[in-house]
């Protein structure tokens, strides 16, 4: 068994990167975690093709790539629904798909949501940095040169033993006003009651200045008056910082490891996946829950 | 001294010490960090020290917050019995001349000190690495003598050159890679403090003691050449 699948990118898409388990073990050295924004969708994509759950895969954002595919292999798409065509034949999400021969794969725009994941069975053979081949937000081009997809990029994936065809039913659920569940952050109690009321009662919109490092939210907390001085301390994906002007920033997968703004709350893991599928312009509200409740949906 | 433990999300635990930038408090942070690391607790993914706090990542499928925080409290109670952790002492060569000392005149204007006094003050003491953050491998060193205290630049530089040594507030630090940044730059070290290499990706770690040594532009270029050729004697920077 020595077959392989070659991918040549005719168009890179808006922001297509390769992600795996990331670099969490190096946080003490100031290294961002990286890894997929929507972890559950990424794990599912890898499962559908029989890969380990945190194997490398492609994260596709808003507008997908056009890929010339050659060879033999098994692929799967999960996450936000995109229009995906193999030659002119539409492909379904959430199931494994067998390929042989030469094809043109066109991943168009996200119909809903923001990010989809493409898994390919087998070994991607990518160079890694600090045990991960995830695109590094800093010095990415030097350290992980093959993990940010550009026009002309190629990938050569050596097939693993194929698994029997797998599929899951995972309908995309649209919610008119999503609720993002949070736990109280380290500085939660230092905020005045009026600011907390705004935080828990308000609607927030994701601003265009948002990316894998974090989402900036529109409508600052008006009642946030006395900024607390915080000696730089750890922040993690999901941490919500409040800048001195009262703006909320939700840190995400590629965020830095330390910060000096007060941390009002932390988005629970399950809802970080939800946030990953929201776009600039989308609105949501926050709900405070207990750690026990968070573990129940972990 | 007491510690305060609290959750930071559903997979991180935060330990807060007395909230002060202080060498003794940081020593306690490093001691507890080493102790937890030595315990090899199943489910603990990483331990990341900062000035006066520790964040600990865990996998709730293996260990949950109540159990982990109890474990840490017990380790803290035994702190009198901790073995002393040896501190690495490094001397880093820094060129404080043109074209590296980008903001020496600016700092002179702010502090009222002459450039040679700024340099002398900067190299006169040793600093502790309080934490790495902001960029992979960026060391926050302290405490900077008060006479050198400068605010961050009103207009941050779009690209601070890699290996620039900067100051901000009561801290000094080194840019591991080129980056936008607001620190005032006093000089540049020829030593890569951050490489992509597998064996030693980072020259420094939290808890290290760092001294700066002023070198000429000629020395700088000489060391840079040795680094490039792989002939640099790394042993000479460690005490």
mmCIF file of N, CA, C and O in Angstrom, chain B residues 67-165:
data_model
loop_
_atom_site.group_PDB
_atom_site.id
_atom_site.type_symbol
_atom_site.label_atom_id
_atom_site.label_comp_id
_atom_site.label_asym_id
_atom_site.label_seq_id
_atom_site.Cartn_x
_atom_site.Cartn_y
_atom_site.Cartn_z
ATOM 1 N N UNK B 67 -9.761 18.837 42.400
ATOM 2 C CA UNK B 67 -8.683 17.915 42.756
ATOM 3 C C UNK B 67 -7.317 18.572 42.537
ATOM 4 O O UNK B 67 -6.416 18.484 43.373
ATOM 5 N N UNK B 68 -7.171 19.260 41.415
ATOM 6 C CA UNK B 68 -5.890 19.892 41.081
ATOM 7 C C UNK B 68 -5.565 21.019 42.065
ATOM 8 O O UNK B 68 -4.426 21.162 42.516
ATOM 9 N N UNK B 69 -6.577 21.797 42.431
ATOM 10 C CA UNK B 69 -6.287 22.910 43.334
ATOM 11 C C UNK B 69 -5.915 22.394 44.725
ATOM 12 O O UNK B 69 -5.046 22.955 45.391
ATOM 13 N N UNK B 70 -6.518 21.280 45.131
ATOM 14 C CA UNK B 70 -6.168 20.663 46.408
ATOM 15 C C UNK B 70 -4.712 20.188 46.389
ATOM 16 O O UNK B 70 -3.944 20.401 47.327
ATOM 17 N N UNK B 71 -4.343 19.574 45.295
ATOM 18 C CA UNK B 71 -2.986 19.077 45.102
ATOM 19 C C UNK B 71 -1.973 20.233 45.248
ATOM 20 O O UNK B 71 -0.967 20.136 45.944
ATOM 21 N N UNK B 72 -2.310 21.345 44.578
ATOM 22 C CA UNK B 72 -1.397 22.496 44.597
ATOM 23 C C UNK B 72 -1.314 23.111 45.996
ATOM 24 O O UNK B 72 -0.235 23.477 46.456
ATOM 25 N N UNK B 73 -2.448 23.187 46.674
ATOM 26 C CA UNK B 73 -2.434 23.712 48.046
ATOM 27 C C UNK B 73 -1.521 22.878 48.935
ATOM 28 O O UNK B 73 -0.770 23.413 49.750
ATOM 29 N N UNK B 74 -1.592 21.562 48.756
ATOM 30 C CA UNK B 74 -0.742 20.681 49.568
ATOM 31 C C UNK B 74 0.728 20.880 49.241
ATOM 32 O O UNK B 74 1.569 20.900 50.136
ATOM 33 N N UNK B 75 1.036 21.020 47.973
ATOM 34 C CA UNK B 75 2.432 21.252 47.577
ATOM 35 C C UNK B 75 2.931 22.568 48.158
ATOM 36 O O UNK B 75 4.084 22.698 48.549
ATOM 37 N N UNK B 76 2.044 23.556 48.199
ATOM 38 C CA UNK B 76 2.417 24.868 48.737
ATOM 39 C C UNK B 76 2.707 24.780 50.244
ATOM 40 O O UNK B 76 3.626 25.405 50.750
ATOM 41 N N UNK B 77 1.920 23.950 50.938
ATOM 42 C CA UNK B 77 2.126 23.786 52.389
ATOM 43 C C UNK B 77 3.501 23.210 52.690
ATOM 44 O O UNK B 77 4.076 23.497 53.735
ATOM 45 N N UNK B 78 3.998 22.374 51.760
ATOM 46 C CA UNK B 78 5.302 21.735 52.004
ATOM 47 C C UNK B 78 6.464 22.609 51.539
ATOM 48 O O UNK B 78 7.589 22.131 51.403
ATOM 49 N N UNK B 79 6.218 23.892 51.259
ATOM 50 C CA UNK B 79 7.233 24.687 50.580
ATOM 51 C C UNK B 79 8.539 24.854 51.359
ATOM 52 O O UNK B 79 9.583 25.051 50.782
ATOM 53 N N UNK B 80 8.473 24.741 52.680
ATOM 54 C CA UNK B 80 9.695 24.880 53.481
ATOM 55 C C UNK B 80 10.675 23.755 53.167
ATOM 56 O O UNK B 80 11.870 23.892 53.359
ATOM 57 N N UNK B 81 10.114 22.629 52.688
ATOM 58 C CA UNK B 81 10.963 21.461 52.433
ATOM 59 C C UNK B 81 11.444 21.391 50.978
ATOM 60 O O UNK B 81 12.105 20.447 50.600
ATOM 61 N N UNK B 82 11.097 22.386 50.171
ATOM 62 C CA UNK B 82 11.514 22.365 48.756
ATOM 63 C C UNK B 82 13.033 22.339 48.665
ATOM 64 O O UNK B 82 13.724 23.019 49.419
ATOM 65 N N UNK B 83 13.503 21.621 47.688
ATOM 66 C CA UNK B 83 14.933 21.714 47.378
ATOM 67 C C UNK B 83 15.147 23.028 46.624
ATOM 68 O O UNK B 83 14.315 23.435 45.830
ATOM 69 N N UNK B 84 16.278 23.659 46.873
ATOM 70 C CA UNK B 84 16.555 24.932 46.199
ATOM 71 C C UNK B 84 16.842 24.643 44.719
ATOM 72 O O UNK B 84 17.609 23.745 44.396
ATOM 73 N N UNK B 85 16.182 25.379 43.838
ATOM 74 C CA UNK B 85 16.473 25.143 42.425
ATOM 75 C C UNK B 85 17.640 26.031 41.987
ATOM 76 O O UNK B 85 17.667 27.215 42.296
ATOM 77 N N UNK B 86 18.618 25.407 41.313
ATOM 78 C CA UNK B 86 19.764 26.207 40.890
ATOM 79 C C UNK B 86 19.344 27.244 39.842
ATOM 80 O O UNK B 86 18.510 26.974 38.990
ATOM 81 N N UNK B 87 19.909 28.444 39.948
ATOM 82 C CA UNK B 87 19.577 29.518 39.005
ATOM 83 C C UNK B 87 20.683 29.607 37.958
ATOM 84 O O UNK B 87 21.864 29.624 38.298
ATOM 85 N N UNK B 88 20.287 29.626 36.696
ATOM 86 C CA UNK B 88 21.282 29.818 35.622
ATOM 87 C C UNK B 88 21.641 31.302 35.554
ATOM 88 O O UNK B 88 20.751 32.155 35.616
ATOM 89 N N UNK B 89 22.903 31.597 35.419
ATOM 90 C CA UNK B 89 23.334 32.985 35.259
ATOM 91 C C UNK B 89 23.964 33.128 33.874
ATOM 92 O O UNK B 89 24.891 32.395 33.522
ATOM 93 N N UNK B 90 23.427 34.038 33.074
ATOM 94 C CA UNK B 90 23.928 34.231 31.720
ATOM 95 C C UNK B 90 24.406 35.672 31.541
ATOM 96 O O UNK B 90 23.787 36.601 32.065
ATOM 97 N N UNK B 91 25.492 35.835 30.801
ATOM 98 C CA UNK B 91 25.960 37.168 30.444
ATOM 99 C C UNK B 91 25.784 37.353 28.939
ATOM 100 O O UNK B 91 26.350 36.606 28.147
ATOM 101 N N UNK B 92 24.953 38.324 28.582
ATOM 102 C CA UNK B 92 24.664 38.532 27.164
ATOM 103 C C UNK B 92 25.404 39.769 26.649
ATOM 104 O O UNK B 92 25.265 40.853 27.206
ATOM 105 N N UNK B 93 26.181 39.599 25.573
ATOM 106 C CA UNK B 93 26.849 40.755 24.974
ATOM 107 C C UNK B 93 25.839 41.638 24.257
ATOM 108 O O UNK B 93 24.952 41.135 23.567
ATOM 109 N N UNK B 94 25.950 42.949 24.473
ATOM 110 C CA UNK B 94 25.031 43.886 23.822
ATOM 111 C C UNK B 94 25.838 45.047 23.251
ATOM 112 O O UNK B 94 26.706 45.597 23.937
ATOM 113 N N UNK B 95 25.580 45.408 22.012
ATOM 114 C CA UNK B 95 26.207 46.582 21.430
ATOM 115 C C UNK B 95 25.259 47.769 21.594
ATOM 116 O O UNK B 95 24.125 47.733 21.110
ATOM 117 N N UNK B 96 25.741 48.786 22.307
ATOM 118 C CA UNK B 96 24.921 49.965 22.587
ATOM 119 C C UNK B 96 25.285 51.121 21.651
ATOM 120 O O UNK B 96 25.080 52.271 21.973
ATOM 121 N N UNK B 97 25.896 50.773 20.495
ATOM 122 C CA UNK B 97 26.330 51.821 19.555
ATOM 123 C C UNK B 97 25.378 51.894 18.371
ATOM 124 O O UNK B 97 24.504 51.049 18.199
ATOM 125 N N UNK B 98 25.617 52.903 17.529
ATOM 126 C CA UNK B 98 24.930 52.974 16.243
ATOM 127 C C UNK B 98 25.356 51.765 15.424
ATOM 128 O O UNK B 98 26.495 51.335 15.559
ATOM 129 N N UNK B 99 24.551 51.191 14.597
ATOM 130 C CA UNK B 99 23.164 51.561 14.308
ATOM 131 C C UNK B 99 22.151 50.827 15.189
ATOM 132 O O UNK B 99 20.985 50.763 14.846
ATOM 133 N N UNK B 100 22.609 50.252 16.324
ATOM 134 C CA UNK B 100 21.726 49.379 17.100
ATOM 135 C C UNK B 100 20.943 50.115 18.184
ATOM 136 O O UNK B 100 19.842 49.733 18.527
ATOM 137 N N UNK B 101 21.573 51.185 18.738
ATOM 138 C CA UNK B 101 20.957 51.878 19.876
ATOM 139 C C UNK B 101 19.924 52.881 19.364
ATOM 140 O O UNK B 101 20.107 54.090 19.447
ATOM 141 N N UNK B 102 18.839 52.363 18.858
ATOM 142 C CA UNK B 102 17.875 53.188 18.109
ATOM 143 C C UNK B 102 17.299 54.361 18.905
ATOM 144 O O UNK B 102 17.011 55.406 18.341
ATOM 145 N N UNK B 103 17.128 54.193 20.214
ATOM 146 C CA UNK B 103 16.430 55.233 20.981
ATOM 147 C C UNK B 103 17.283 55.821 22.102
ATOM 148 O O UNK B 103 16.740 56.419 23.035
ATOM 149 N N UNK B 104 18.595 55.666 22.006
ATOM 150 C CA UNK B 104 19.453 56.127 23.095
ATOM 151 C C UNK B 104 19.263 57.628 23.357
ATOM 152 O O UNK B 104 19.196 58.060 24.513
ATOM 153 N N UNK B 105 19.143 58.426 22.307
ATOM 154 C CA UNK B 105 18.974 59.874 22.472
ATOM 155 C C UNK B 105 17.606 60.221 23.028
ATOM 156 O O UNK B 105 17.464 61.102 23.855
ATOM 157 N N UNK B 106 16.617 59.459 22.576
ATOM 158 C CA UNK B 106 15.256 59.624 23.080
ATOM 159 C C UNK B 106 15.222 59.346 24.591
ATOM 160 O O UNK B 106 14.642 60.111 25.364
ATOM 161 N N UNK B 107 15.876 58.249 24.989
ATOM 162 C CA UNK B 107 15.911 57.875 26.408
ATOM 163 C C UNK B 107 16.668 58.946 27.197
ATOM 164 O O UNK B 107 16.287 59.309 28.307
ATOM 165 N N UNK B 108 17.716 59.465 26.581
ATOM 166 C CA UNK B 108 18.503 60.522 27.206
ATOM 167 C C UNK B 108 17.626 61.745 27.477
ATOM 168 O O UNK B 108 17.697 62.359 28.540
ATOM 169 N N UNK B 109 16.781 62.072 26.501
ATOM 170 C CA UNK B 109 15.882 63.222 26.658
ATOM 171 C C UNK B 109 14.887 62.993 27.798
ATOM 172 O O UNK B 109 14.627 63.880 28.605
ATOM 173 N N UNK B 110 14.349 61.753 27.860
ATOM 174 C CA UNK B 110 13.331 61.454 28.873
ATOM 175 C C UNK B 110 13.941 61.401 30.284
ATOM 176 O O UNK B 110 13.380 61.930 31.233
ATOM 177 N N UNK B 111 15.102 60.752 30.386
ATOM 178 C CA UNK B 111 15.660 60.498 31.718
ATOM 179 C C UNK B 111 16.611 61.606 32.172
ATOM 180 O O UNK B 111 16.915 61.707 33.365
ATOM 181 N N UNK B 112 17.090 62.402 31.233
ATOM 182 C CA UNK B 112 18.065 63.430 31.575
ATOM 183 C C UNK B 112 19.463 62.876 31.793
ATOM 184 O O UNK B 112 20.363 63.599 32.222
ATOM 185 N N UNK B 113 19.650 61.600 31.485
ATOM 186 C CA UNK B 113 20.976 60.991 31.639
ATOM 187 C C UNK B 113 21.733 61.045 30.316
ATOM 188 O O UNK B 113 21.131 60.984 29.246
ATOM 189 N N UNK B 114 23.056 61.129 30.366
ATOM 190 C CA UNK B 114 23.861 61.063 29.153
ATOM 191 C C UNK B 114 23.869 59.623 28.654
ATOM 192 O O UNK B 114 23.807 58.685 29.467
ATOM 193 N N UNK B 115 23.996 59.429 27.332
ATOM 194 C CA UNK B 115 23.996 58.057 26.801
ATOM 195 C C UNK B 115 24.959 57.124 27.532
ATOM 196 O O UNK B 115 24.588 55.991 27.860
ATOM 197 N N UNK B 116 26.182 57.590 27.832
ATOM 198 C CA UNK B 116 27.127 56.672 28.489
ATOM 199 C C UNK B 116 26.657 56.282 29.902
ATOM 200 O O UNK B 116 26.898 55.164 30.354
ATOM 201 N N UNK B 117 25.919 57.182 30.554
ATOM 202 C CA UNK B 117 25.383 56.842 31.881
ATOM 203 C C UNK B 117 24.235 55.845 31.768
ATOM 204 O O UNK B 117 24.050 54.984 32.635
ATOM 205 N N UNK B 118 23.469 56.005 30.695
ATOM 206 C CA UNK B 118 22.362 55.056 30.468
ATOM 207 C C UNK B 118 22.931 53.656 30.309
ATOM 208 O O UNK B 118 22.474 52.697 30.951
ATOM 209 N N UNK B 119 23.965 53.543 29.475
ATOM 210 C CA UNK B 119 24.573 52.240 29.230
ATOM 211 C C UNK B 119 25.160 51.679 30.523
ATOM 212 O O UNK B 119 24.922 50.516 30.881
ATOM 213 N N UNK B 120 25.890 52.526 31.230
ATOM 214 C CA UNK B 120 26.531 52.076 32.466
ATOM 215 C C UNK B 120 25.490 51.575 33.477
ATOM 216 O O UNK B 120 25.687 50.560 34.131
ATOM 217 N N UNK B 121 24.383 52.315 33.567
ATOM 218 C CA UNK B 121 23.332 51.915 34.503
ATOM 219 C C UNK B 121 22.697 50.597 34.062
ATOM 220 O O UNK B 121 22.387 49.737 34.882
ATOM 221 N N UNK B 122 22.509 50.455 32.744
ATOM 222 C CA UNK B 122 21.847 49.251 32.242
ATOM 223 C C UNK B 122 22.678 47.992 32.486
ATOM 224 O O UNK B 122 22.133 46.929 32.754
ATOM 225 N N UNK B 123 24.013 48.122 32.396
ATOM 226 C CA UNK B 123 24.857 46.931 32.581
ATOM 227 C C UNK B 123 25.292 46.728 34.031
ATOM 228 O O UNK B 123 25.886 45.713 34.368
ATOM 229 N N UNK B 124 24.978 47.701 34.898
ATOM 230 C CA UNK B 124 25.528 47.651 36.257
ATOM 231 C C UNK B 124 24.936 46.536 37.110
ATOM 232 O O UNK B 124 25.552 46.100 38.067
ATOM 233 N N UNK B 125 23.737 46.095 36.811
ATOM 234 C CA UNK B 125 23.114 45.107 37.694
ATOM 235 C C UNK B 125 22.685 43.863 36.932
ATOM 236 O O UNK B 125 22.695 43.847 35.700
ATOM 237 N N UNK B 126 22.314 42.850 37.671
ATOM 238 C CA UNK B 126 21.791 41.670 36.984
ATOM 239 C C UNK B 126 20.272 41.660 37.114
ATOM 240 O O UNK B 126 19.706 42.233 38.044
ATOM 241 N N UNK B 127 19.651 41.034 36.153
ATOM 242 C CA UNK B 127 18.190 41.029 36.067
ATOM 243 C C UNK B 127 17.672 39.601 36.169
ATOM 244 O O UNK B 127 18.357 38.655 35.811
ATOM 245 N N UNK B 128 16.434 39.510 36.595
ATOM 246 C CA UNK B 128 15.772 38.223 36.683
ATOM 247 C C UNK B 128 14.826 38.079 35.494
ATOM 248 O O UNK B 128 14.156 39.057 35.146
ATOM 249 N N UNK B 129 14.764 36.901 34.892
ATOM 250 C CA UNK B 129 13.750 36.671 33.860
ATOM 251 C C UNK B 129 12.447 36.349 34.587
ATOM 252 O O UNK B 129 12.312 35.287 35.187
ATOM 253 N N UNK B 130 11.511 37.291 34.562
ATOM 254 C CA UNK B 130 10.246 37.095 35.271
ATOM 255 C C UNK B 130 9.303 36.194 34.484
ATOM 256 O O UNK B 130 8.586 35.384 35.046
ATOM 257 N N UNK B 131 9.292 36.399 33.189
ATOM 258 C CA UNK B 131 8.437 35.526 32.376
ATOM 259 C C UNK B 131 8.797 35.696 30.913
ATOM 260 O O UNK B 131 9.527 36.615 30.534
ATOM 261 N N UNK B 132 8.301 34.770 30.081
ATOM 262 C CA UNK B 132 8.392 34.924 28.639
ATOM 263 C C UNK B 132 6.972 35.123 28.138
ATOM 264 O O UNK B 132 6.050 34.444 28.578
ATOM 265 N N UNK B 133 6.819 36.077 27.229
ATOM 266 C CA UNK B 133 5.469 36.356 26.736
ATOM 267 C C UNK B 133 5.534 37.358 25.604
ATOM 268 O O UNK B 133 6.637 37.680 25.142
ATOM 269 N N UNK B 134 4.403 37.834 25.178
ATOM 270 C CA UNK B 134 4.269 38.790 24.080
ATOM 271 C C UNK B 134 4.628 38.159 22.735
ATOM 272 O O UNK B 134 3.805 38.100 21.835
ATOM 273 N N UNK B 135 5.855 37.654 22.602
ATOM 274 C CA UNK B 135 6.281 36.933 21.406
ATOM 275 C C UNK B 135 6.962 35.653 21.886
ATOM 276 O O UNK B 135 7.495 35.633 22.984
ATOM 277 N N UNK B 136 7.004 34.590 21.048
ATOM 278 C CA UNK B 136 7.733 33.398 21.482
ATOM 279 C C UNK B 136 9.163 33.775 21.882
ATOM 280 O O UNK B 136 9.899 34.358 21.096
ATOM 281 N N UNK B 137 9.531 33.493 23.108
ATOM 282 C CA UNK B 137 10.885 33.715 23.585
ATOM 283 C C UNK B 137 11.172 35.108 24.081
ATOM 284 O O UNK B 137 12.311 35.399 24.450
ATOM 285 N N UNK B 138 10.199 36.018 24.140
ATOM 286 C CA UNK B 138 10.446 37.390 24.604
ATOM 287 C C UNK B 138 10.577 37.396 26.134
ATOM 288 O O UNK B 138 9.612 37.126 26.834
ATOM 289 N N UNK B 139 11.786 37.710 26.675
ATOM 290 C CA UNK B 139 11.951 37.697 28.124
ATOM 291 C C UNK B 139 11.626 39.053 28.741
ATOM 292 O O UNK B 139 12.077 40.090 28.256
ATOM 293 N N UNK B 140 10.821 39.031 29.794
ATOM 294 C CA UNK B 140 10.568 40.234 30.589
ATOM 295 C C UNK B 140 11.572 40.207 31.743
ATOM 296 O O UNK B 140 11.498 39.332 32.604
ATOM 297 N N UNK B 141 12.503 41.169 31.733
ATOM 298 C CA UNK B 141 13.562 41.187 32.733
ATOM 299 C C UNK B 141 13.356 42.357 33.682
ATOM 300 O O UNK B 141 12.932 43.432 33.277
ATOM 301 N N UNK B 142 13.687 42.138 34.928
ATOM 302 C CA UNK B 142 13.551 43.229 35.894
ATOM 303 C C UNK B 142 14.471 42.995 37.064
ATOM 304 O O UNK B 142 15.089 41.949 37.162
ATOM 305 N N UNK B 143 14.559 43.971 37.925
ATOM 306 C CA UNK B 143 13.844 45.220 37.844
ATOM 307 C C UNK B 143 14.825 46.280 37.333
ATOM 308 O O UNK B 143 15.953 46.366 37.828
ATOM 309 N N UNK B 144 14.391 47.076 36.383
ATOM 310 C CA UNK B 144 15.244 48.123 35.814
ATOM 311 C C UNK B 144 15.416 49.241 36.852
ATOM 312 O O UNK B 144 14.458 49.606 37.519
ATOM 313 N N UNK B 145 16.628 49.795 36.972
ATOM 314 C CA UNK B 145 16.802 50.924 37.894
ATOM 315 C C UNK B 145 15.830 52.059 37.559
ATOM 316 O O UNK B 145 15.614 52.359 36.385
ATOM 317 N N UNK B 146 15.277 52.660 38.596
ATOM 318 C CA UNK B 146 14.238 53.674 38.392
ATOM 319 C C UNK B 146 14.677 54.851 37.519
ATOM 320 O O UNK B 146 13.871 55.420 36.791
ATOM 321 N N UNK B 147 15.972 55.196 37.589
ATOM 322 C CA UNK B 147 16.450 56.344 36.794
ATOM 323 C C UNK B 147 16.304 56.109 35.297
ATOM 324 O O UNK B 147 16.325 57.045 34.505
ATOM 325 N N UNK B 148 16.161 54.836 34.885
ATOM 326 C CA UNK B 148 16.033 54.535 33.455
ATOM 327 C C UNK B 148 14.574 54.403 33.018
ATOM 328 O O UNK B 148 14.277 54.105 31.859
ATOM 329 N N UNK B 149 13.667 54.628 33.947
ATOM 330 C CA UNK B 149 12.256 54.417 33.656
ATOM 331 C C UNK B 149 11.767 55.323 32.524
ATOM 332 O O UNK B 149 11.886 56.539 32.596
ATOM 333 N N UNK B 150 11.216 54.735 31.466
ATOM 334 C CA UNK B 150 10.656 55.476 30.324
ATOM 335 C C UNK B 150 9.292 54.891 29.997
ATOM 336 O O UNK B 150 9.115 53.681 30.108
ATOM 337 N N UNK B 151 8.361 55.723 29.555
ATOM 338 C CA UNK B 151 7.100 55.135 29.085
ATOM 339 C C UNK B 151 7.334 54.446 27.733
ATOM 340 O O UNK B 151 8.364 54.641 27.105
ATOM 341 N N UNK B 152 6.348 53.661 27.325
ATOM 342 C CA UNK B 152 6.423 53.087 25.977
ATOM 343 C C UNK B 152 6.341 54.221 24.961
ATOM 344 O O UNK B 152 5.812 55.288 25.261
ATOM 345 N N UNK B 153 6.845 53.988 23.764
ATOM 346 C CA UNK B 153 6.816 55.024 22.723
ATOM 347 C C UNK B 153 5.367 55.375 22.396
ATOM 348 O O UNK B 153 4.518 54.488 22.316
ATOM 349 N N UNK B 154 5.113 56.679 22.228
ATOM 350 C CA UNK B 154 3.754 57.118 21.912
ATOM 351 C C UNK B 154 3.312 56.486 20.589
ATOM 352 O O UNK B 154 2.162 56.081 20.424
ATOM 353 N N UNK B 155 4.249 56.406 19.649
ATOM 354 C CA UNK B 155 3.926 55.779 18.369
ATOM 355 C C UNK B 155 4.808 54.537 18.236
ATOM 356 O O UNK B 155 6.011 54.658 17.994
ATOM 357 N N UNK B 156 4.228 53.359 18.435
ATOM 358 C CA UNK B 156 5.060 52.147 18.385
ATOM 359 C C UNK B 156 5.750 51.996 17.023
ATOM 360 O O UNK B 156 5.230 52.434 16.006
ATOM 361 N N UNK B 157 6.931 51.422 17.069
ATOM 362 C CA UNK B 157 7.649 51.112 15.839
ATOM 363 C C UNK B 157 6.913 50.004 15.089
ATOM 364 O O UNK B 157 6.450 49.053 15.705
ATOM 365 N N UNK B 158 6.842 50.125 13.771
ATOM 366 C CA UNK B 158 6.164 49.067 13.004
ATOM 367 C C UNK B 158 7.011 47.809 12.967
ATOM 368 O O UNK B 158 6.494 46.698 12.943
ATOM 369 N N UNK B 159 8.332 47.986 12.940
ATOM 370 C CA UNK B 159 9.209 46.815 12.897
ATOM 371 C C UNK B 159 10.435 47.071 13.772
ATOM 372 O O UNK B 159 11.365 47.756 13.358
ATOM 373 N N UNK B 160 10.418 46.530 14.968
ATOM 374 C CA UNK B 160 11.598 46.583 15.827
ATOM 375 C C UNK B 160 12.511 45.443 15.382
ATOM 376 O O UNK B 160 12.052 44.301 15.290
ATOM 377 N N UNK B 161 13.794 45.744 15.098
ATOM 378 C CA UNK B 161 14.664 44.668 14.591
ATOM 379 C C UNK B 161 14.810 43.528 15.587
ATOM 380 O O UNK B 161 14.746 43.744 16.804
ATOM 381 N N UNK B 162 15.015 42.319 15.082
ATOM 382 C CA UNK B 162 15.183 41.174 15.973
ATOM 383 C C UNK B 162 16.431 41.384 16.834
ATOM 384 O O UNK B 162 17.373 42.045 16.431
ATOM 385 N N UNK B 163 16.390 40.862 18.051
ATOM 386 C CA UNK B 163 17.474 40.901 19.041
ATOM 387 C C UNK B 163 17.694 42.290 19.631
ATOM 388 O O UNK B 163 18.702 42.533 20.295
ATOM 389 N N UNK B 164 16.765 43.219 19.377
ATOM 390 C CA UNK B 164 16.867 44.540 19.996
ATOM 391 C C UNK B 164 16.640 44.423 21.491
ATOM 392 O O UNK B 164 15.746 43.707 21.941
ATOM 393 N N UNK B 165 17.447 45.155 22.263
ATOM 394 C CA UNK B 165 17.275 45.195 23.714
ATOM 395 C C UNK B 165 16.548 46.492 24.041
ATOM 396 O O UNK B 165 17.010 47.570 23.660
#
